[in-house]
Amino acid sequence: MWKNITFEPIVVIKDGAFLIENLKRIRYSIDNILYMLRQSNVFDISVVKIAVIESNGQLTVQKKASKEFLTRDDLQIANNQLDLAYPLIIEGKIYEEVLTYCNQTKEWLLSELKTRDIENLSDIFFASLTDEGKLHVSLYSPINPAPPLHH
């Protein structure tokens, strides 16, 4: 059964980071938002300046100015490729099959996280890897600690 969405517009991503409390308030999961981003041709959260869930449940996305699409004519090139990022960690859980697909290892990922002074996977809300090998990490905020991992 479809429920009518009746909340006010709410920001769910700001400057490439999920706003976890806002997601909880409207009961949207990371998967919901990632799906809606893909529907808007956004495949890498780090390019998002702001994303808003509107009162009708739709997602509105504004990319960072440096990531706005130009036309092929503007750039005078034949191909306009999308930024693509693969989710490696969601709510502290490593997706090893995605790591393998990206030709990376768990050891590589843990080493990359350590260089960013991230010791605990449970501190990570979301992490992704672009085709160019750029790692993007969104942490739980200190005032919103990560829930315990269930195995």
mmCIF file of C-alpha atoms in Angstrom:
data_model
loop_
_atom_site.group_PDB
_atom_site.id
_atom_site.type_symbol
_atom_site.label_atom_id
_atom_site.label_comp_id
_atom_site.label_asym_id
_atom_site.label_seq_id
_atom_site.Cartn_x
_atom_site.Cartn_y
_atom_site.Cartn_z
ATOM 1 C CA MET A 1 0.000 0.000 0.000
ATOM 2 C CA TRP A 2 1.386 3.429 -0.977
ATOM 3 C CA LYS A 3 1.462 6.055 1.746
ATOM 4 C CA ASN A 4 1.313 9.741 0.914
ATOM 5 C CA ILE A 5 4.500 11.550 1.901
ATOM 6 C CA THR A 6 3.574 14.535 4.066
ATOM 7 C CA PHE A 7 6.830 15.890 5.504
ATOM 8 C CA GLU A 8 8.564 19.138 4.622
ATOM 9 C CA PRO A 9 11.537 19.018 2.209
ATOM 10 C CA ILE A 10 14.623 17.779 4.046
ATOM 11 C CA VAL A 11 18.320 17.868 3.158
ATOM 12 C CA VAL A 12 19.815 14.337 3.110
ATOM 13 C CA ILE A 13 23.257 15.046 1.574
ATOM 14 C CA LYS A 14 25.366 18.163 2.037
ATOM 15 C CA ASP A 15 28.840 18.622 0.518
ATOM 16 C CA GLY A 16 29.155 14.932 -0.338
ATOM 17 C CA ALA A 17 28.190 13.639 3.136
ATOM 18 C CA PHE A 18 24.997 11.945 4.279
ATOM 19 C CA LEU A 19 23.031 13.782 6.979
ATOM 20 C CA ILE A 20 22.297 10.711 9.063
ATOM 21 C CA GLU A 21 19.806 12.256 11.502
ATOM 22 C CA ASN A 22 17.726 13.575 8.598
ATOM 23 C CA LEU A 23 17.724 10.143 6.923
ATOM 24 C CA LYS A 24 16.510 8.584 10.179
ATOM 25 C CA ARG A 25 13.799 11.230 10.577
ATOM 26 C CA ILE A 26 12.245 10.367 7.231
ATOM 27 C CA ARG A 27 13.137 6.648 7.473
ATOM 28 C CA TYR A 28 15.113 6.486 4.225
ATOM 29 C CA SER A 29 18.005 4.028 3.945
ATOM 30 C CA ILE A 30 21.343 4.582 2.225
ATOM 31 C CA ASP A 31 20.189 2.168 -0.479
ATOM 32 C CA ASN A 32 17.062 4.299 -1.098
ATOM 33 C CA ILE A 33 19.154 7.441 -1.512
ATOM 34 C CA LEU A 34 21.823 5.763 -3.684
ATOM 35 C CA TYR A 35 19.061 4.431 -5.955
ATOM 36 C CA MET A 36 17.489 7.881 -6.218
ATOM 37 C CA LEU A 37 20.895 9.431 -6.950
ATOM 38 C CA ARG A 38 21.436 6.940 -9.792
ATOM 39 C CA GLN A 39 18.024 7.893 -11.174
ATOM 40 C CA SER A 40 19.378 11.458 -11.283
ATOM 41 C CA ASN A 41 22.540 10.255 -13.109
ATOM 42 C CA VAL A 42 24.681 10.745 -9.994
ATOM 43 C CA PHE A 43 26.907 7.756 -9.318
ATOM 44 C CA ASP A 44 29.362 9.343 -6.866
ATOM 45 C CA ILE A 45 28.098 11.009 -3.677
ATOM 46 C CA SER A 46 31.230 13.154 -3.449
ATOM 47 C CA VAL A 47 30.011 15.283 -6.396
ATOM 48 C CA VAL A 48 26.805 16.281 -4.581
ATOM 49 C CA LYS A 49 26.625 19.790 -3.147
ATOM 50 C CA ILE A 50 23.126 19.247 -1.763
ATOM 51 C CA ALA A 51 20.390 16.633 -2.114
ATOM 52 C CA VAL A 52 16.862 17.219 -0.832
ATOM 53 C CA ILE A 53 13.974 14.804 -0.387
ATOM 54 C CA GLU A 54 10.982 16.853 -1.437
ATOM 55 C CA SER A 55 7.576 16.663 0.266
ATOM 56 C CA ASN A 56 6.393 14.301 -2.494
ATOM 57 C CA GLY A 57 9.255 11.856 -1.787
ATOM 58 C CA GLN A 58 11.311 12.777 -4.871
ATOM 59 C CA LEU A 59 15.031 13.574 -4.671
ATOM 60 C CA THR A 60 16.368 16.882 -5.971
ATOM 61 C CA VAL A 61 20.147 17.012 -6.483
ATOM 62 C CA GLN A 62 22.516 19.923 -7.003
ATOM 63 C CA LYS A 63 26.042 18.933 -7.970
ATOM 64 C CA LYS A 64 29.103 20.876 -6.910
ATOM 65 C CA ALA A 65 29.845 23.577 -9.477
ATOM 66 C CA SER A 66 32.998 21.783 -10.632
ATOM 67 C CA LYS A 67 30.924 18.647 -11.378
ATOM 68 C CA GLU A 68 28.056 20.189 -13.339
ATOM 69 C CA PHE A 69 27.706 18.693 -16.781
ATOM 70 C CA LEU A 70 28.703 20.738 -19.750
ATOM 71 C CA THR A 71 27.482 19.863 -23.186
ATOM 72 C CA ARG A 72 29.757 18.058 -25.614
ATOM 73 C CA ASP A 73 29.703 21.210 -27.705
ATOM 74 C CA ASP A 74 30.891 23.262 -24.690
ATOM 75 C CA LEU A 75 33.867 20.962 -24.243
ATOM 76 C CA GLN A 76 34.390 20.251 -27.931
ATOM 77 C CA ILE A 77 34.742 16.509 -27.252
ATOM 78 C CA ALA A 78 32.902 13.433 -28.446
ATOM 79 C CA ASN A 79 32.314 11.694 -25.091
ATOM 80 C CA ASN A 80 30.784 13.015 -21.850
ATOM 81 C CA GLN A 81 31.384 10.288 -19.223
ATOM 82 C CA LEU A 82 29.571 10.117 -15.872
ATOM 83 C CA ASP A 83 31.434 9.961 -12.568
ATOM 84 C CA LEU A 84 30.963 6.443 -11.196
ATOM 85 C CA ALA A 85 31.648 5.275 -7.645
ATOM 86 C CA TYR A 86 31.237 1.838 -6.114
ATOM 87 C CA PRO A 87 29.973 1.441 -2.511
ATOM 88 C CA LEU A 88 32.701 -0.308 -0.495
ATOM 89 C CA ILE A 89 31.379 0.215 3.051
ATOM 90 C CA ILE A 90 27.818 0.811 4.201
ATOM 91 C CA GLU A 91 27.146 1.334 7.912
ATOM 92 C CA GLY A 92 30.482 -0.199 8.912
ATOM 93 C CA LYS A 93 30.172 -3.316 6.713
ATOM 94 C CA ILE A 94 32.746 -3.934 3.980
ATOM 95 C CA TYR A 95 31.331 -5.221 0.710
ATOM 96 C CA GLU A 96 34.178 -7.529 -0.256
ATOM 97 C CA GLU A 97 32.589 -8.521 -3.583
ATOM 98 C CA VAL A 98 32.664 -4.861 -4.623
ATOM 99 C CA LEU A 99 36.305 -4.593 -3.494
ATOM 100 C CA THR A 100 37.126 -7.608 -5.655
ATOM 101 C CA TYR A 101 35.243 -6.097 -8.603
ATOM 102 C CA CYS A 102 37.329 -2.921 -8.171
ATOM 103 C CA ASN A 103 40.549 -5.012 -8.133
ATOM 104 C CA GLN A 104 41.280 -4.013 -4.539
ATOM 105 C CA THR A 105 41.782 -5.963 -1.318
ATOM 106 C CA LYS A 106 40.546 -5.565 2.234
ATOM 107 C CA GLU A 107 44.159 -4.918 3.266
ATOM 108 C CA TRP A 108 44.400 -2.046 0.758
ATOM 109 C CA LEU A 109 41.144 -0.550 2.048
ATOM 110 C CA LEU A 110 42.178 -0.787 5.715
ATOM 111 C CA SER A 111 45.530 0.789 4.854
ATOM 112 C CA GLU A 112 43.795 3.675 3.029
ATOM 113 C CA LEU A 113 41.504 4.214 5.999
ATOM 114 C CA LYS A 114 44.461 4.204 8.382
ATOM 115 C CA THR A 115 46.123 6.996 6.369
ATOM 116 C CA ARG A 116 42.960 9.019 7.126
ATOM 117 C CA ASP A 117 43.224 8.170 10.852
ATOM 118 C CA ILE A 118 40.185 5.892 10.661
ATOM 119 C CA GLU A 119 40.819 2.821 12.810
ATOM 120 C CA ASN A 120 37.306 1.426 13.300
ATOM 121 C CA LEU A 121 34.969 0.343 10.520
ATOM 122 C CA SER A 122 32.076 1.098 12.868
ATOM 123 C CA ASP A 123 32.945 4.822 12.515
ATOM 124 C CA ILE A 124 32.129 4.703 8.778
ATOM 125 C CA PHE A 125 28.602 5.379 7.574
ATOM 126 C CA PHE A 126 29.449 5.123 3.860
ATOM 127 C CA ALA A 127 32.578 4.757 1.716
ATOM 128 C CA SER A 128 32.931 4.473 -2.049
ATOM 129 C CA LEU A 129 35.650 4.155 -4.690
ATOM 130 C CA THR A 130 35.597 5.921 -8.071
ATOM 131 C CA ASP A 131 36.776 4.463 -11.361
ATOM 132 C CA GLU A 132 39.831 6.705 -10.988
ATOM 133 C CA GLY A 133 40.681 5.101 -7.619
ATOM 134 C CA LYS A 134 39.533 8.005 -5.406
ATOM 135 C CA LEU A 135 38.208 6.870 -2.021
ATOM 136 C CA HIS A 136 35.326 8.865 -0.502
ATOM 137 C CA VAL A 137 34.400 8.323 3.170
ATOM 138 C CA SER A 138 31.412 9.644 5.165
ATOM 139 C CA LEU A 139 31.788 9.112 8.904
ATOM 140 C CA TYR A 140 29.136 8.926 11.575
ATOM 141 C CA SER A 141 29.214 12.230 13.403
ATOM 142 C CA PRO A 142 30.723 12.203 16.918
ATOM 143 C CA ILE A 143 27.316 13.098 18.358
ATOM 144 C CA ASN A 144 25.781 10.152 16.502
ATOM 145 C CA PRO A 145 28.019 7.132 17.182
ATOM 146 C CA ALA A 146 27.806 4.094 14.938
ATOM 147 C CA PRO A 147 25.469 1.301 15.997
ATOM 148 C CA PRO A 148 27.123 -1.969 16.980
ATOM 149 C CA LEU A 149 27.881 -4.300 14.090
ATOM 150 C CA HIS A 150 25.837 -7.495 14.000
ATOM 151 C CA HIS A 151 27.470 -10.589 12.572
#
